[in-house]
Short mmCIF file of C-alpha atoms in Angstrom, two decimals:
data_model
loop_
_atom_site.label_atom_id
_atom_site.label_comp_id
_atom_site.label_asym_id
_atom_site.label_seq_id
_atom_site.Cartn_x
_atom_site.Cartn_y
_atom_site.Cartn_z
CA MET B 1 -17.17 20.69 -93.67
CA THR B 2 -18.37 17.35 -92.73
CA ILE B 3 -21.87 15.93 -91.86
CA ASN B 4 -21.18 15.34 -88.59
CA SER B 5 -21.30 19.50 -87.85
CA ARG B 6 -22.88 20.74 -84.82
CA SER B 7 -23.83 24.35 -86.91
CA THR B 8 -27.48 25.26 -87.49
CA SER B 9 -26.96 28.03 -90.11
CA ALA B 10 -28.28 27.78 -92.86
CA GLY B 11 -24.82 27.68 -95.04
CA SER B 12 -23.77 24.57 -93.03
CA GLN B 13 -27.11 23.08 -93.32
CA ARG B 14 -26.93 23.13 -97.02
CA ALA B 15 -23.21 21.59 -96.93
CA ARG B 16 -25.19 18.92 -94.97
CA ILE B 17 -27.24 18.40 -97.05
CA LEU B 18 -25.43 18.20 -100.18
CA GLU B 19 -22.99 16.17 -98.76
CA ALA B 20 -25.45 13.50 -97.33
CA LEU B 21 -27.03 13.79 -101.07
CA ALA B 22 -23.39 13.15 -102.65
CA LEU B 23 -23.69 9.93 -101.24
CA ARG B 24 -27.20 8.66 -102.00
CA PRO B 25 -30.28 9.86 -101.84
CA HIS B 26 -32.18 11.18 -98.00
CA THR B 27 -35.53 11.62 -96.16
CA SER B 28 -36.36 14.48 -95.15
CA TYR B 29 -36.63 12.56 -91.63
CA GLU B 30 -32.66 11.75 -91.82
CA LEU B 31 -31.83 15.29 -93.12
CA ARG B 32 -33.05 16.43 -89.85
CA ARG B 33 -31.04 13.40 -88.40
CA LEU B 34 -28.60 15.47 -89.45
CA GLY B 35 -29.54 19.34 -88.16
CA CYS B 36 -31.18 19.84 -90.85
CA TYR B 37 -34.50 21.03 -89.47
CA GLN B 38 -35.76 23.35 -92.16
CA CYS B 39 -35.19 21.41 -95.37
CA PRO B 40 -37.40 22.02 -98.12
CA THR B 41 -36.18 25.60 -97.04
CA ARG B 42 -32.33 24.60 -97.39
CA VAL B 43 -33.35 22.46 -100.20
CA LEU B 44 -35.27 25.70 -102.50
CA GLU B 45 -32.21 27.92 -101.93
CA LEU B 46 -29.52 24.71 -102.93
CA ARG B 47 -32.29 24.84 -106.80
CA ARG B 48 -31.43 28.70 -106.66
CA MET B 49 -27.82 27.99 -106.61
CA GLY B 50 -27.96 25.79 -109.69
CA TYR B 51 -27.88 21.98 -108.42
CA ASP B 52 -30.72 19.83 -109.01
CA ILE B 53 -31.96 18.11 -106.71
CA GLN B 54 -35.26 15.87 -107.29
CA THR B 55 -38.20 15.10 -105.27
CA GLN B 56 -39.89 11.85 -104.47
CA ARG B 57 -42.83 11.84 -102.04
CA VAL B 58 -42.13 8.35 -100.10
CA SER B 59 -43.66 6.68 -96.87
CA ILE B 60 -41.61 6.01 -94.26
CA TRP B 61 -42.27 3.61 -90.49
CA ASP B 62 -39.15 5.66 -87.90
CA THR B 63 -37.54 4.22 -85.37
CA GLU B 64 -39.45 4.18 -82.63
CA GLY B 65 -42.20 2.49 -85.56
CA TYR B 66 -44.42 4.66 -86.82
CA ARG B 67 -45.85 5.45 -90.76
CA HIS B 68 -45.39 8.51 -91.54
CA HIS B 69 -46.63 8.86 -95.98
CA GLY B 70 -45.76 11.65 -98.39
CA ILE B 71 -41.89 12.04 -96.91
CA ALA B 72 -39.53 14.05 -99.17
CA LEU B 73 -37.30 12.02 -100.83
CA TYR B 74 -34.43 14.06 -102.49
CA SER B 75 -31.66 12.60 -104.81
CA LEU B 76 -28.82 15.18 -106.13
CA ALA B 77 -29.28 14.54 -110.17
CA GLU B 78 -26.43 17.34 -110.92
CA ALA B 79 -24.70 20.03 -109.71
CA HIS B 80 -24.10 23.56 -111.25
CA GLY B 81 -24.52 21.48 -114.65
CA GLN B 82 -22.05 19.22 -114.04
CA ARG B 83 -23.36 15.00 -113.65
CA THR B 84 -23.03 13.89 -109.63
CA GLN B 85 -20.86 10.19 -110.53
#
């Protein structure tokens, strides 16, 4: 699966989130732009599958110049007991 996949199935969204977080931390705003509209739900599912995903609250400016407070910044710390490189 690639980040550019257009499927909106839960499995495809989880795969895109994992792919994105393997590269670097992403905000919920960025993940929505990748077609993951249920980020908190998908992240919860991934956590239940054993992925260690950390959440930090941040403030961002979007591409249209609006400031958003309390946006989730997700980072992948571990996956199934294996440290990510």
